[in-house]
Amino acid sequence: MVLLGLHASSACGQEHFDNVDVKGFAELIQNPDVQLLDVRTAEEYSEAHLDGAFNIDVKKQGFIDQAVERLDTTKVVAVYCRSGRRSANAAGMLAEKGYKVVNLKGGIIAWKDEQMPVVSSIP
């Protein structure tokens, strides 16, 4: 199984989540059971986000409470931000709550650099 392989290949033994590159992330989010989470600001999300992602700002108070309300612990959470730092922070918090989490290395910057599609909420 791909998801089992992802867990075994964690980049750092201290992390409780996986970091994957754009190709691995793109493959992962093809699974309809994967929950796609953008942890940037609402403004950043509006400008451009991955199709199907929902937004919870990791920097806002109550992030973990909102995440627990919206996310299913039985499904993988694929998380990203601008460059991968905020999402790694969010991934750590979610993993501590029992979620299976995969973080996009390089964030949406890396995603766009690979010419992967994004959508905008701005008309």
Coordinates of N, CA and C in Angstrom, one line a residue:
M1 N 0.8 -1.2 0.0 CA 0.0 0.0 0.0 C 0.9 1.3 0.0
V2 N 0.5 2.2 -0.8 CA 1.3 3.5 -0.8 C 1.3 4.2 0.5
L3 N 0.2 4.3 1.2 CA 0.1 5.0 2.5 C 1.0 4.3 3.5
L4 N 1.1 3.0 3.5 CA 1.9 2.3 4.5 C 3.4 2.6 4.2
G5 N 3.7 2.7 2.9 CA 5.1 3.0 2.5 C 5.5 4.4 2.8
L6 N 4.5 5.3 2.8 CA 4.8 6.7 3.1 C 5.2 6.8 4.6
H7 N 4.4 6.1 5.4 CA 4.7 6.2 6.8 C 6.1 5.6 7.1
A8 N 6.5 4.6 6.5 CA 7.8 4.0 6.7 C 8.9 4.9 6.2
S9 N 8.7 5.8 5.3 CA 9.7 6.6 4.7 C 9.8 8.0 5.3
S10 N 9.4 8.2 6.5 CA 9.4 9.5 7.1 C 10.8 10.0 7.1
A11 N 11.0 11.3 6.7 CA 12.3 11.9 6.6 C 13.1 12.0 7.9
C12 N 12.4 12.1 8.9 CA 13.0 12.4 10.2 C 12.4 11.5 11.3
G13 N 13.2 10.8 12.0 CA 12.6 9.9 13.0 C 11.8 10.6 14.1
Q14 N 12.0 11.9 14.3 CA 11.3 12.6 15.4 C 10.0 13.0 14.9
E15 N 9.7 13.1 13.6 CA 8.4 13.5 13.1 C 7.4 12.4 13.2
H16 N 6.2 12.8 13.4 CA 5.1 11.8 13.4 C 4.2 11.9 12.2
F17 N 4.8 12.5 11.2 CA 4.1 12.6 9.9 C 5.1 12.4 8.8
D18 N 4.6 12.3 7.6 CA 5.5 12.1 6.4 C 5.6 13.4 5.6
N19 N 6.7 13.6 5.0 CA 7.0 14.6 4.0 C 7.2 14.0 2.7
V20 N 6.4 14.5 1.7 CA 6.5 14.0 0.3 C 6.7 15.1 -0.6
D21 N 7.3 14.8 -1.8 CA 7.5 15.8 -2.8 C 6.2 16.0 -3.6
V22 N 6.3 16.8 -4.6 CA 5.1 17.2 -5.4 C 4.5 16.0 -6.1
K23 N 5.3 15.1 -6.6 CA 4.8 14.0 -7.3 C 4.1 13.0 -6.4
G24 N 4.7 12.8 -5.2 CA 4.1 11.9 -4.2 C 2.8 12.5 -3.7
F25 N 2.8 13.8 -3.5 CA 1.6 14.5 -3.0 C 0.5 14.4 -4.0
A26 N 0.8 14.7 -5.3 CA -0.2 14.6 -6.3 C -0.8 13.3 -6.4
E27 N 0.0 12.2 -6.3 CA -0.6 10.9 -6.3 C -1.5 10.6 -5.1
L28 N -1.0 11.0 -4.0 CA -1.8 10.8 -2.8 C -3.2 11.5 -2.8
I29 N -3.3 12.7 -3.3 CA -4.5 13.4 -3.2 C -5.5 13.0 -4.3
Q30 N -5.1 12.1 -5.2 CA -6.0 11.5 -6.1 C -7.0 10.5 -5.4
N31 N -6.6 10.1 -4.2 CA -7.5 9.2 -3.5 C -8.6 10.0 -2.9
P32 N -9.9 9.7 -3.2 CA -11.0 10.5 -2.7 C -11.2 10.5 -1.2
D33 N -10.5 9.5 -0.5 CA -10.6 9.5 1.0 C -9.6 10.4 1.7
V34 N -8.7 10.9 0.9 CA -7.7 11.8 1.5 C -8.3 13.2 1.7
Q35 N -8.1 13.8 2.9 CA -8.6 15.1 3.2 C -7.5 16.1 2.9
L36 N -7.7 17.1 2.1 CA -6.7 18.0 1.6 C -6.9 19.3 2.4
L37 N -5.9 19.7 3.1 CA -6.0 20.9 4.0 C -4.9 21.9 3.7
D38 N -5.3 23.1 3.5 CA -4.5 24.3 3.2 C -4.4 25.1 4.5
V39 N -3.3 25.3 5.1 CA -3.2 25.9 6.4 C -2.7 27.4 6.3
R40 N -2.7 28.0 5.2 CA -2.3 29.4 5.0 C -3.5 30.3 5.4
T41 N -3.2 31.6 5.3 CA -4.3 32.6 5.6 C -5.4 32.5 4.6
A42 N -6.5 33.0 4.9 CA -7.7 33.0 4.0 C -7.3 33.8 2.7
E43 N -6.6 34.9 2.9 CA -6.2 35.7 1.7 C -5.3 34.8 0.7
E44 N -4.3 34.1 1.3 CA -3.5 33.3 0.5 C -4.3 32.2 -0.2
Y45 N -5.2 31.6 0.5 CA -6.0 30.6 0.0 C -6.9 31.1 -1.2
S46 N -7.4 32.3 -1.0 CA -8.3 32.9 -2.1 C -7.5 33.1 -3.4
E47 N -6.2 33.5 -3.2 CA -5.4 33.8 -4.4 C -5.1 32.5 -5.2
A48 N -4.8 31.4 -4.6 CA -4.5 30.2 -5.3 C -4.4 29.1 -4.3
H49 N -5.1 28.0 -4.6 CA -5.1 26.8 -3.7 C -5.3 25.5 -4.6
L50 N -5.0 24.4 -4.0 CA -5.2 23.1 -4.7 C -6.7 22.8 -4.7
D51 N -7.1 22.3 -5.9 CA -8.5 22.0 -6.1 C -9.0 21.0 -5.0
G52 N -10.0 21.3 -4.4 CA -10.6 20.3 -3.4 C -10.1 20.6 -2.0
A53 N -9.2 21.5 -1.8 CA -8.6 21.8 -0.5 C -9.6 22.7 0.3
F54 N -9.6 22.5 1.6 CA -10.3 23.4 2.5 C -9.3 24.1 3.4
N55 N -9.7 25.3 3.9 CA -8.7 26.1 4.6 C -9.0 26.3 6.0
I56 N -7.9 26.0 6.8 CA -7.9 26.4 8.3 C -6.5 27.0 8.5
D57 N -6.5 28.3 8.9 CA -5.2 29.0 9.1 C -4.6 28.5 10.4
V58 N -3.4 27.9 10.2 CA -2.7 27.3 11.4 C -2.2 28.4 12.4
K59 N -2.1 29.6 11.9 CA -1.6 30.7 12.8 C -2.7 31.3 13.6
K60 N -4.0 31.0 13.3 CA -5.1 31.5 14.1 C -5.4 30.7 15.3
Q61 N -5.7 31.4 16.4 CA -6.1 30.7 17.6 C -7.3 29.8 17.3
G62 N -7.2 28.6 17.9 CA -8.3 27.6 17.7 C -8.1 26.7 16.5
F63 N -6.9 26.8 15.9 CA -6.6 25.9 14.7 C -6.9 24.5 15.0
I64 N -6.4 23.9 16.1 CA -6.5 22.5 16.4 C -8.0 22.2 16.6
D65 N -8.7 23.0 17.3 CA -10.1 22.8 17.6 C -10.9 22.7 16.3
Q66 N -10.7 23.7 15.4 CA -11.4 23.6 14.1 C -11.0 22.4 13.3
A67 N -9.7 22.0 13.3 CA -9.3 20.8 12.6 C -10.0 19.6 13.1
V68 N -10.0 19.5 14.5 CA -10.7 18.3 15.1 C -12.2 18.2 14.7
E69 N -12.8 19.4 14.6 CA -14.2 19.4 14.2 C -14.4 19.0 12.7
R70 N -13.5 19.3 11.9 CA -13.7 19.1 10.4 C -13.0 17.8 9.9
L71 N -12.0 17.3 10.6 CA -11.2 16.2 10.0 C -11.6 14.9 10.6
D72 N -11.5 13.8 9.8 CA -11.8 12.5 10.2 C -10.5 11.8 10.6
T73 N -10.4 11.3 11.8 CA -9.1 10.6 12.2 C -8.9 9.3 11.5
T74 N -9.9 8.8 10.8 CA -9.7 7.5 10.1 C -9.1 7.7 8.7
K75 N -9.1 8.9 8.3 CA -8.6 9.2 6.9 C -7.3 10.1 6.9
V76 N -6.5 9.9 6.0 CA -5.2 10.6 5.8 C -5.5 12.1 5.6
V77 N -4.7 13.0 6.2 CA -4.8 14.4 6.0 C -3.5 14.8 5.2
A78 N -3.7 15.3 4.0 CA -2.7 15.9 3.2 C -2.7 17.4 3.4
V79 N -1.6 17.9 3.9 CA -1.5 19.3 4.3 C -0.4 20.1 3.6
Y80 N -0.7 21.3 3.3 CA 0.3 22.2 2.6 C 0.1 23.6 3.0
C81 N 1.1 24.4 2.8 CA 1.1 25.9 3.0 C 1.9 26.5 1.9
R82 N 2.5 27.6 2.1 CA 3.2 28.3 1.1 C 4.6 27.6 0.7
S83 N 5.4 27.4 1.8 CA 6.7 26.8 1.6 C 6.9 25.5 2.3
G84 N 6.0 25.1 3.1 CA 6.2 23.8 3.8 C 6.5 24.0 5.3
R85 N 6.7 25.2 5.8 CA 7.0 25.4 7.2 C 5.8 25.3 8.1
R86 N 4.8 26.2 7.7 CA 3.6 26.2 8.5 C 2.9 24.8 8.5
S87 N 2.9 24.2 7.3 CA 2.2 22.9 7.2 C 2.9 21.8 8.0
A88 N 4.3 21.9 8.1 CA 5.0 21.0 8.9 C 4.6 21.2 10.4
N89 N 4.4 22.4 10.8 CA 4.0 22.7 12.2 C 2.6 22.2 12.4
A90 N 1.7 22.4 11.4 CA 0.3 21.9 11.5 C 0.3 20.4 11.5
A91 N 1.1 19.8 10.7 CA 1.2 18.3 10.6 C 1.6 17.7 11.9
G92 N 2.6 18.3 12.6 CA 3.0 17.9 13.9 C 1.9 17.9 14.9
M93 N 1.1 19.0 14.9 CA 0.0 19.2 15.9 C -1.1 18.1 15.6
L94 N -1.4 17.9 14.3 CA -2.4 17.0 14.0 C -2.0 15.6 14.3
A95 N -0.7 15.3 14.0 CA -0.2 13.9 14.3 C -0.3 13.6 15.8
E96 N 0.0 14.6 16.6 CA -0.2 14.5 18.1 C -1.6 14.2 18.5
K97 N -2.6 14.6 17.7 CA -4.0 14.3 18.0 C -4.4 13.0 17.4
G98 N -3.5 12.2 16.8 CA -3.8 10.9 16.2 C -4.1 10.8 14.8
Y99 N -3.9 11.9 14.0 CA -4.2 11.9 12.6 C -3.0 11.3 11.9
K100 N -3.3 10.7 10.7 CA -2.2 10.2 9.8 C -2.0 11.4 8.9
V101 N -0.8 12.0 8.9 CA -0.6 13.3 8.1 C 0.5 13.1 7.1
V102 N 0.3 13.8 6.0 CA 1.4 13.8 4.9 C 1.5 15.3 4.6
N103 N 2.7 15.8 4.7 CA 3.0 17.2 4.4 C 3.7 17.4 3.0
L104 N 3.3 18.4 2.3 CA 3.9 18.7 1.0 C 5.2 19.4 1.2
K105 N 6.3 18.8 0.9 CA 7.6 19.5 0.9 C 7.7 20.6 -0.1
G106 N 8.0 21.8 0.4 CA 8.1 23.0 -0.5 C 6.8 23.7 -0.7
G107 N 5.7 23.2 -0.2 CA 4.5 23.8 -0.2 C 4.0 24.1 -1.6
I108 N 3.0 25.1 -1.7 CA 2.4 25.4 -3.0 C 3.5 26.1 -3.9
I109 N 4.6 26.6 -3.4 CA 5.6 27.1 -4.2 C 6.2 26.0 -5.1
A110 N 6.5 24.9 -4.4 CA 7.1 23.7 -5.1 C 6.0 23.2 -6.1
W111 N 4.8 23.2 -5.7 CA 3.7 22.7 -6.5 C 3.6 23.5 -7.8
K112 N 3.6 24.8 -7.7 CA 3.5 25.7 -8.9 C 4.8 25.6 -9.7
D113 N 6.0 25.4 -9.0 CA 7.2 25.3 -9.8 C 7.2 24.0 -10.7
E114 N 6.4 23.0 -10.3 CA 6.3 21.8 -11.1 C 5.1 22.0 -12.1
Q115 N 4.6 23.2 -12.2 CA 3.5 23.5 -13.1 C 2.2 22.7 -12.9
M116 N 2.0 22.4 -11.6 CA 0.8 21.7 -11.2 C -0.4 22.7 -11.1
P117 N -1.6 22.2 -11.3 CA -2.8 23.1 -11.3 C -3.2 23.7 -9.9
V118 N -3.6 24.9 -9.9 CA -4.2 25.5 -8.8 C -5.5 26.2 -9.2
V119 N -6.3 26.5 -8.2 CA -7.6 27.3 -8.5 C -7.6 28.5 -7.7
S120 N -8.4 29.5 -8.0 CA -8.5 30.7 -7.3 C -9.9 31.0 -6.9
S121 N -10.1 31.7 -5.8 CA -11.4 32.1 -5.4 C -11.7 33.5 -5.8
I122 N -10.7 34.2 -6.4 CA -10.8 35.6 -6.8 C -11.3 35.6 -8.2
P123 N -12.4 36.3 -8.5 CA -12.9 36.4 -9.9 C -12.0 37.1 -10.8

